[in-house]
Each structure stands twice: as structure tokens, then as C-alpha cells.
XYZ file of C-alpha atoms in Angstrom:
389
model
C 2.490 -13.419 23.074
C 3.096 -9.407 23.042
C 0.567 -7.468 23.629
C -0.915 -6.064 20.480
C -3.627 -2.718 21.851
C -3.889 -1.318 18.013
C -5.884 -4.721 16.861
C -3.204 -5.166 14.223
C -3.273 -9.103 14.294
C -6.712 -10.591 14.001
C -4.942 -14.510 13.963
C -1.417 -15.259 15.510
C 0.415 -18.375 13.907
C 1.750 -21.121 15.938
C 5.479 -21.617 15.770
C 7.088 -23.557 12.918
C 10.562 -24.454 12.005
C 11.932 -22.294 10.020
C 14.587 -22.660 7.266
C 17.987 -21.099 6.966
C 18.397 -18.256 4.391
C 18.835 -14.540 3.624
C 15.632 -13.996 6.259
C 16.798 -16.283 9.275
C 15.306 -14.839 12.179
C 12.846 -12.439 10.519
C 9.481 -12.327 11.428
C 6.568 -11.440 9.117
C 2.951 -10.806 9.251
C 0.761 -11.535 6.318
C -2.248 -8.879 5.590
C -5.025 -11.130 5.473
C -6.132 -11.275 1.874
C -2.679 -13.218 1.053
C -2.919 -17.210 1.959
C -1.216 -18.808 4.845
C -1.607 -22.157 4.917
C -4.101 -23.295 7.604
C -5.222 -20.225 8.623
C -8.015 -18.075 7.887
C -7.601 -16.200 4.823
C -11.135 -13.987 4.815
C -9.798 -10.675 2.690
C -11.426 -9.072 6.017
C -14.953 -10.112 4.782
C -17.131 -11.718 6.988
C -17.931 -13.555 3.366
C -15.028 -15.402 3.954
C -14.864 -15.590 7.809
C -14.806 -19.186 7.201
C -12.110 -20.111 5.101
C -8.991 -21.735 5.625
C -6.271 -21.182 3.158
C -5.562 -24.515 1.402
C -1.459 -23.691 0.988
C 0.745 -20.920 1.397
C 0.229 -18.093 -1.468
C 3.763 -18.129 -3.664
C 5.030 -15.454 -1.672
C 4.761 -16.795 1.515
C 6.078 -19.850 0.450
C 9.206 -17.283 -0.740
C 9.794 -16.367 2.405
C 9.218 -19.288 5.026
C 12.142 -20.876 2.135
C 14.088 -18.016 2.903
C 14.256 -18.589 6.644
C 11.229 -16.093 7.499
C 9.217 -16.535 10.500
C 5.300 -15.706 9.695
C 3.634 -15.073 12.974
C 0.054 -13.928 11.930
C -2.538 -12.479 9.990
C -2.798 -9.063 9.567
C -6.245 -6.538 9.854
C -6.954 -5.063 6.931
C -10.378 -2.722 5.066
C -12.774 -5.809 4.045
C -12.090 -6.470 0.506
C -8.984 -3.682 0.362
C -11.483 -1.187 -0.773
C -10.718 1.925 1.460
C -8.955 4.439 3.710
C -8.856 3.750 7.093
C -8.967 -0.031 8.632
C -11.858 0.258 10.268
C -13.169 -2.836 9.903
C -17.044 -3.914 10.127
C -16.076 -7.644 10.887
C -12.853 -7.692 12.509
C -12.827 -4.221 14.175
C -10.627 -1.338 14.340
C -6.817 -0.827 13.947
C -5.659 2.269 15.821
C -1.728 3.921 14.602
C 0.821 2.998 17.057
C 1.714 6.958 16.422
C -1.565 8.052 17.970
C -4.364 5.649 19.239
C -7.578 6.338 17.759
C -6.036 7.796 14.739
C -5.969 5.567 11.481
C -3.020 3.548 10.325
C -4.166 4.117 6.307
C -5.778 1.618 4.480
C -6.287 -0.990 3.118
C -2.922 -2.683 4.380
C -3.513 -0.632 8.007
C -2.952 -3.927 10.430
C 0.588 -4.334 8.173
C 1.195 -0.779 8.901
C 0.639 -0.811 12.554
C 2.101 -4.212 13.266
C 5.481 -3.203 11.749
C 5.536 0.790 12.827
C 4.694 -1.391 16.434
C 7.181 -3.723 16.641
C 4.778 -6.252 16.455
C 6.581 -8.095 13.561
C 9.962 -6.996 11.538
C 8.356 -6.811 8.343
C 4.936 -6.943 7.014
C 3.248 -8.119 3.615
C 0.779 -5.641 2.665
C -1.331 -5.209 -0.848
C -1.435 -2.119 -2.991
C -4.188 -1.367 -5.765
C -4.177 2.246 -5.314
C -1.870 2.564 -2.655
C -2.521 0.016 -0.156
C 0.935 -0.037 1.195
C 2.456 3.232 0.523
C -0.432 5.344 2.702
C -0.287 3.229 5.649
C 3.610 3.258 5.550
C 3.475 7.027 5.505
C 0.532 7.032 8.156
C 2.316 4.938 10.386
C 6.239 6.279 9.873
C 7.709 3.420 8.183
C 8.961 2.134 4.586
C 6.922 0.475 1.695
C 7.598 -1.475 -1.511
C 5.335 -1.540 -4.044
C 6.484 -3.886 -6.760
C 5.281 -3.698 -10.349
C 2.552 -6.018 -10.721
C 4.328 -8.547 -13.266
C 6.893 -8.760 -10.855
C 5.340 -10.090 -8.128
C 2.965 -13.510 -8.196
C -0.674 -13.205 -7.186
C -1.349 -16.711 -6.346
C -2.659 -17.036 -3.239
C -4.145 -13.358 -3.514
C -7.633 -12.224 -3.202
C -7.446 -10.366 -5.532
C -9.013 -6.172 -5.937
C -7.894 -5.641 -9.429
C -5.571 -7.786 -10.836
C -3.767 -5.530 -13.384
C -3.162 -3.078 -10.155
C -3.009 -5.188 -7.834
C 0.749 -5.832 -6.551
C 2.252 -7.641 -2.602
C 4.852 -5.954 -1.512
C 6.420 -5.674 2.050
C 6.713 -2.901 4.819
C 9.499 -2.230 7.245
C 10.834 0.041 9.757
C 14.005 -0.050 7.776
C 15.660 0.201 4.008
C 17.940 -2.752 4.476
C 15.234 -4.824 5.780
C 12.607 -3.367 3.062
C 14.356 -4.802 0.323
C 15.974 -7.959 1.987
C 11.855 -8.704 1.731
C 11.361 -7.466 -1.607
C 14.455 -8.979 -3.152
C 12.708 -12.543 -1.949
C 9.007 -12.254 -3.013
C 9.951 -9.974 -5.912
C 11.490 -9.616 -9.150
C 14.581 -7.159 -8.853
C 16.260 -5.892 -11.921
C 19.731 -4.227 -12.060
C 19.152 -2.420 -15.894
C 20.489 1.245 -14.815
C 17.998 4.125 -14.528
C 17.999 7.404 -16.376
C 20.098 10.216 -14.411
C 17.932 12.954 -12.449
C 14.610 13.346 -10.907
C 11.084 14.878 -11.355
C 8.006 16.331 -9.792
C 4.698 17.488 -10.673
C 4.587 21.329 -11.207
C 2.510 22.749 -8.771
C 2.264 19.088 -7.498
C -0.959 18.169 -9.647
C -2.599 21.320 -7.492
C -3.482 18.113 -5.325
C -4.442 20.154 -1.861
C -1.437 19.196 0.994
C -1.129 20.109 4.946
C 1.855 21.892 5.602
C 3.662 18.908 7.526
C 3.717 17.017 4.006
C 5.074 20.230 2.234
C 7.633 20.953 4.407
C 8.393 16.960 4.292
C 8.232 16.768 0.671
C 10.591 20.268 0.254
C 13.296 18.494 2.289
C 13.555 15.490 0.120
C 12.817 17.695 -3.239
C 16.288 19.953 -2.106
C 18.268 16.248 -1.493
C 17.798 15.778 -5.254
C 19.790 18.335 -6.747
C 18.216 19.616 -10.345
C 14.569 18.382 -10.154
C 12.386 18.367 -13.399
C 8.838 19.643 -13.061
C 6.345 18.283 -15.334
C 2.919 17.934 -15.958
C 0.290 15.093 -16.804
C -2.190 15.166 -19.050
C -5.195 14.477 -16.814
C -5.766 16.041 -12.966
C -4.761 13.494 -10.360
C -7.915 13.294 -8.866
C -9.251 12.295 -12.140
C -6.934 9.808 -12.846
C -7.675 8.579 -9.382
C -11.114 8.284 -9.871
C -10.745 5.995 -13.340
C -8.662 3.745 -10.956
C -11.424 3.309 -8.562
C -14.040 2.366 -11.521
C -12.080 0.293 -12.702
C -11.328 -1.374 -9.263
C -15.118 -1.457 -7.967
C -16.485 -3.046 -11.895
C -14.218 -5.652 -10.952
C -15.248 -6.101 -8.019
C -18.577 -5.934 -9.138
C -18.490 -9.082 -10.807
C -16.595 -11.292 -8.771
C -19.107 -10.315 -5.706
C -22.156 -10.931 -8.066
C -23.217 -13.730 -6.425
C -22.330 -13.427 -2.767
C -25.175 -13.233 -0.240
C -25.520 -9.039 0.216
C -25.617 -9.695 4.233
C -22.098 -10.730 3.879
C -21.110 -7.488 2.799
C -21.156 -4.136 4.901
C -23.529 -1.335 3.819
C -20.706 0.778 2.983
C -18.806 -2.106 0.575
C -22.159 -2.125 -0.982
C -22.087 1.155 -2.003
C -18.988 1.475 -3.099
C -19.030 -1.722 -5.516
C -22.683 -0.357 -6.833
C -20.846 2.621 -8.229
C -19.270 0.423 -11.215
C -22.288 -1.274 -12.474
C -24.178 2.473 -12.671
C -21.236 4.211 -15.019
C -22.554 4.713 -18.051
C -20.458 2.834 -21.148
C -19.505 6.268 -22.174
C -18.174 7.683 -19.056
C -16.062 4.421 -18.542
C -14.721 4.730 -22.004
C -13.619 8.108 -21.137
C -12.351 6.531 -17.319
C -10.232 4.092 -20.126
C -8.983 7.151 -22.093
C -8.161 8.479 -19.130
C -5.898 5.887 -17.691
C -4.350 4.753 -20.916
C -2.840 8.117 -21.158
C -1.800 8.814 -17.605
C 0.290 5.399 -17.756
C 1.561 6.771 -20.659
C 2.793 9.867 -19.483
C 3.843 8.847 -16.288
C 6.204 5.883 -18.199
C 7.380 8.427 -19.889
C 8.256 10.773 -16.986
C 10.225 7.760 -15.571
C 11.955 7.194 -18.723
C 13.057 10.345 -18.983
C 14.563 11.350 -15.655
C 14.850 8.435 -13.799
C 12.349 8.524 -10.967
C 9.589 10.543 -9.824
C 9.498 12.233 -6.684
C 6.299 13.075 -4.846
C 4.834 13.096 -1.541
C 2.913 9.621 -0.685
C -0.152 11.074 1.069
C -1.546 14.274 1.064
C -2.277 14.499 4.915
C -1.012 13.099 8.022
C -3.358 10.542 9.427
C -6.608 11.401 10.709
C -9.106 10.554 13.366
C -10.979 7.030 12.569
C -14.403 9.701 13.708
C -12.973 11.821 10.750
C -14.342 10.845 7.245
C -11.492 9.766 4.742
C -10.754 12.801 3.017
C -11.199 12.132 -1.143
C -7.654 13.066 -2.011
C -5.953 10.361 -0.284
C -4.862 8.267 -2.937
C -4.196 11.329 -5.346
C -0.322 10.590 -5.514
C -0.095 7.068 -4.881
C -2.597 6.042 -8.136
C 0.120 6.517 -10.656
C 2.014 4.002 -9.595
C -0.665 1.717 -10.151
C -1.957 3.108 -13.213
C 1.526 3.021 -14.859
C 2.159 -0.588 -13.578
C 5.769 0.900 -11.872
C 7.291 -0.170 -9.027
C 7.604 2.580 -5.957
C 8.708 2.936 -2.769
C 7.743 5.063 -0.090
C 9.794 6.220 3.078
C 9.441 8.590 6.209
C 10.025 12.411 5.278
C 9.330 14.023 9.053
C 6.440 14.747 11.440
C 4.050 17.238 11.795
C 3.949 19.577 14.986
C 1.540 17.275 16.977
C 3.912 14.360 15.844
C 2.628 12.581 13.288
C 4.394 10.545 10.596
C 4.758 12.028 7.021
C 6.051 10.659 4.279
C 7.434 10.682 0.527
C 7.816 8.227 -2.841
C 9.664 7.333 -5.713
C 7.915 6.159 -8.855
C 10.936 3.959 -10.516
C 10.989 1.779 -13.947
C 10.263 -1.590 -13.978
C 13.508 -3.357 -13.927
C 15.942 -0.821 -12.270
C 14.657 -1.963 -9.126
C 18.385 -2.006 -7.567
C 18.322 1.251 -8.834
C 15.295 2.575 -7.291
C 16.239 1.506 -3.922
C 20.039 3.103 -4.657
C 17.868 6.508 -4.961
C 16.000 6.115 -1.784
C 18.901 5.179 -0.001
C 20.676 8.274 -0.769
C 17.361 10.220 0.150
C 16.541 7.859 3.386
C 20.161 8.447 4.463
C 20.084 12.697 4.121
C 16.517 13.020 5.626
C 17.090 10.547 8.590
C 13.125 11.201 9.387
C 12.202 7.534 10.626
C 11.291 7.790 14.524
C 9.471 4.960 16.302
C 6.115 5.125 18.323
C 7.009 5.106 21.708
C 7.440 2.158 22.851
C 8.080 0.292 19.814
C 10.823 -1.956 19.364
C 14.179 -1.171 17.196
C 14.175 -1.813 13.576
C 16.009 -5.586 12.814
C 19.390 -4.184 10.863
């Protein structure tokens, strides 16, 4: 069994036969809110410590048909509500780039396993960007699919009209071998160009994402610069409402020792907004999805950076931002992809993303081919193993 110090894995599978197809070989941990059958699928709450998954979630089933090997179950923030994967039940998972430093959340055991070496390819979840932060935490690539293109049986679900499985990798080819199995892929073409947010959405960045995100904006050519009609942060914040109201009620009835202190509070902050303010939160996001739609529409893809900040010390508290660039995906219901940019000067991954339209999928991947190819940023952990071709 290889030796996994960053508490990635929480369950390791026992071998199975596998069947012959485009993923022969391949092997692929499952974050564990997806089902695997006969092993524990507890969303990372000690609520569900006990369960066994009944079957394999659709996706799974996707890939063991495609010849996949799935080796384990994955760490993950209980319930996929926040930043770091620091996990009250099931403990820690440390960045194979720097131990004590977080891989991202909530997908950070899919993160680290893959950026590791621990497993080729990883299924993660994204609701606000779930997989997208801990691939640019931990140096690698994510897919977020759009959520109608992707089943959520077999998901415990965060918010279902966010929510969306999609895979991480430590390489394009491999990215969307994955994606092209447990995903819908469409080949309708995409509009020529790119854009940005002016001024990037005045979200607050470290320099290492800058100078990350200026590479990739100058491999682009002309680059449109446009503006939303809400600040990201607010946007953000509508997304989280409308996560933790969900949550809300599906965790009405669960026994409140089951649940961490901090879970508690976070869910408690739906039930308290007043019908007002969450009809504005509604405004808010209707629009944003709107104009982000739009944006993609128009020129093809939008370019941004994927986190605001390298990652940070688990003793650090989650800075607010975090999800400031990753939420439109979500928001808009678009699929995006996110891929290494560079490193800091203390070495530490950064990344950027594409925001594509649903259905140019072959297209969107085309794009970040061309980008992945002229930055050349990905660089292992040490001692990682190589990327599977």
C-alpha cells in the first residue's frame, strides 16, 4: 500500500477486476461524498460515519465500465462546506506542496491524492469551487462540468442546482479522458476570443497569482475586459445562502452532536436571513448568471485566476475571498476548467480558469490546451510520481 503522510485517503479499496476501455489501467480515488459500493460513503460527517454505500453512484459505475481502477475514498471538509480539509472527524489533509499547508477545500483529499501520486486521477465535487481551489492549491488540473451534464446519483448532495463531479489530474490528456467518461461533452463550436474582468472584480490577489494570471492573460492575444453587474464577493455570498438554506433543511433533523460546532454555525446562517435579504441574494444571482452567460456567449471563454492566494497555513484562518472567482461558474451553471499558471517565490502552486459554454466542451479543453501548452507551469511535489500520459 503506498504510503499516504498528507491523510488524503481515509478508506483504501480492495482490488477488483477491472474492465477494458478508454481508462484501462487508470486509477481513481473517489472524494467521499460520491458512493462506492461497499464502502463508507459519510460526506466526511461523523453523521454518516456509519454508512455503507448501497451501489456505485452513476459515475463510478462510468468509470469502473471504462476500465478504471478505484482504489479509495478520498478526505474531504464534512458536508463540502469550506476552505481547508481540516476535518473534525476524519482529520487533517496536509498539500503534498508544503506539509501543514492546506490542499483547498472541500475536495482537498482529491487534491492531494492526485498532486501526490497517490492515484492518477481523482473525483472531486464543486458547489462553489470544490475542485478548482484545491487543483490550484495543490498544482494540478480540474474539471468542473456543468451541472446538467453530469449525474448526481449517488451524490450527497450541497446544493443541487450547483452542485457538479468532476475529476482532477496532474495532466490535460488525462483530465478529460475522465471527464469525457462521467460527463457530457459537446463539440457545438465556441465564440472566437477571450475575456476578463476589468480590474479583475477589484477581488484583492498576492502577487504570485498576478504574475500567474498576466502570463496566461498575454497567451490570449486580444482579451475583452468586462464588468458584472454585482461585486464578486457579493455574488459569492448569495451562493453561500443559498448553499447553507439548503443545507439547512436537509440537516433539520440530524442529532446536533453529529455535527461540528463550526458546521453548526455555518448552516444557522440560512435560517436567520431575513425573506428580504434572500430575495435580494436571488436578484443577485439571477443576474450574475445572466451576465456571466452572456460574457461566454460573447467571446468565447472567460479567463480568470482560480484562487486569489496561494495556499495557506491550516493555523491560518480561510481568508473570505477564496471562492471570489470560482462562484461564477457555479452561479452561471458553466462548465470550467482550471490548470497550473506558476509558483510563488517560496514555491507554491498557482493557478488559472476558463469559464466555457455548456456544450463546447471539446472546445473549452481546445483553449486550455493551447494555454496549458505555452505556460508549461505544472511541476510535481517532490517526490511525487509522473503524470499517467
Amino acid at each position: 500500500m503506498t504510503l499516504d503522510p498528507y491523510n488524503a485517503f481515509v478508506e483504501h479499496a480492495p482490488d477488483a477486476p477491472t474492465s477494458s476501455g478508454s481508462l484501462t489501467g487508470i486509477t481513481i480515488g473517489v472524494k467521499a461524498n460520491i458512493a462506492v459500493e461497499d464502502l463508507h460513503w459519510t460526506a466526511g460527517m461523523a453523521l454518516f460515519r456509519d454508512r455503507i454505500a448501497p451501489q456505485d453512484a452513476e459515475v463510478v459505475a462510468r468509470l469502473r465500465a471504462a476500465g478504471a481502477s478505484i482504489t479509495g475514498i478520498l478526505n474531504m471538509e464534512e458536508a463540502a462546506l469550506g476552505a481547508k480539509t481540516d476535518n473534525p472527524w476524519f482529520g487533517t489533509t496536509h498539500n503534498p506542496h508544503r506539509m501543514g499547508h492546506t490542499p483547498g477545500g472541500s475536495s482537498g483529499g482529491s487534491g492531494a491524492a492526485v498532486a501526490a501520486g497517490l492515484c492518477d486521477a481523482a473525483l472531486g465535487t464543486d458547489t462553489m469551487g470544490s475542485i478548482r481551489i484545491p487543483a490550484a492549491y495543490c498544482g494540478v488540473y480540474g474539471f468542473k462540468p456543468a451541472p446538467g451534464s453530469v449525474s448526481q446519483t449517488g451524490l450527497e448532495l450541497a446544493e443541487p442546482g450547483f452542485d457538479a463531479i468532476g475529476p482532477l489530474a496532474r495532466s490535460l490528456d488525462l483530465l478529460e479522458k475522465v471527464a469525457r467518461v462521467i460527463s457530457e461533452f459537446g463539440e457545438a463550436p465556441a465564440a472566437p476570443g477571450c475575456a476578463t474582468l476589468a480590474d479583475l472584480g477589484a477581488v484583492e490577489c498576492e502577487p504570485a497569482v498576478l504574475q500567474g494570471f498576466g502570463a496566461a492573460r498575454s497567451m490570449c492575444g486580444e482579451i475583452a475586459h468586462v464588468t458584472l453587474p454585482h461585486p464578486l464577493s457579493r455574488a459569492r455570498y448569495a451562493g453561500f445562502i443559498r448553499t447553507v438554506r439548503f443545507m439547512a433543511t436537509h440537516f433539520a433533523d440530524a442529532d446536533p452532536a453529529l455535527l461540528s460546532d463550526h458546521l453548526r454555525r455555518l448552516i444557522a446562517y440560512g435560517p436567520r436571513r431575513a425573506e428580504a435579504d434572500w430575495a435580494e441574494d436571488q436578484r443577485v444571482l439571477a443576474e450574475t448568471k445572466d451576465a456571466v452567460r452572456a460574457i461566454v456567449a460573447d467571446h468565447g471563454a472567460l479567463l480568470l485566476p482560480t484562487a486569489p492566494q496561494t495556499a495557506f497555513a491550516h493555523s491560518a484562518t480561510a481568508p473570505a475571498n477564496q471562492a471570489d472567482f470560482t462562484c461564477l461558474a457555479n452561479v452561471a451553471g458553466l462548465p470550467a476548467l482550471a490548470l497550473p499558471a506558476g509558483f510563488s517565490a517560496d514555491g507554491l502552486p498557482v493557478g488559472v480558469q476558463l469559464i466555457g459554454a455548456t456544450g463546447s466542451e471539446v472546445a473549452l479543453f481546445a483553449r486550455a490546451r493551447a494555454l496549458d501548452a505555452a505556460l508549461a507551469a505544472y511541476r510535481p511535489p517532490t517526490l511525487a510520481k509522473e503524470p499517467v500520459p
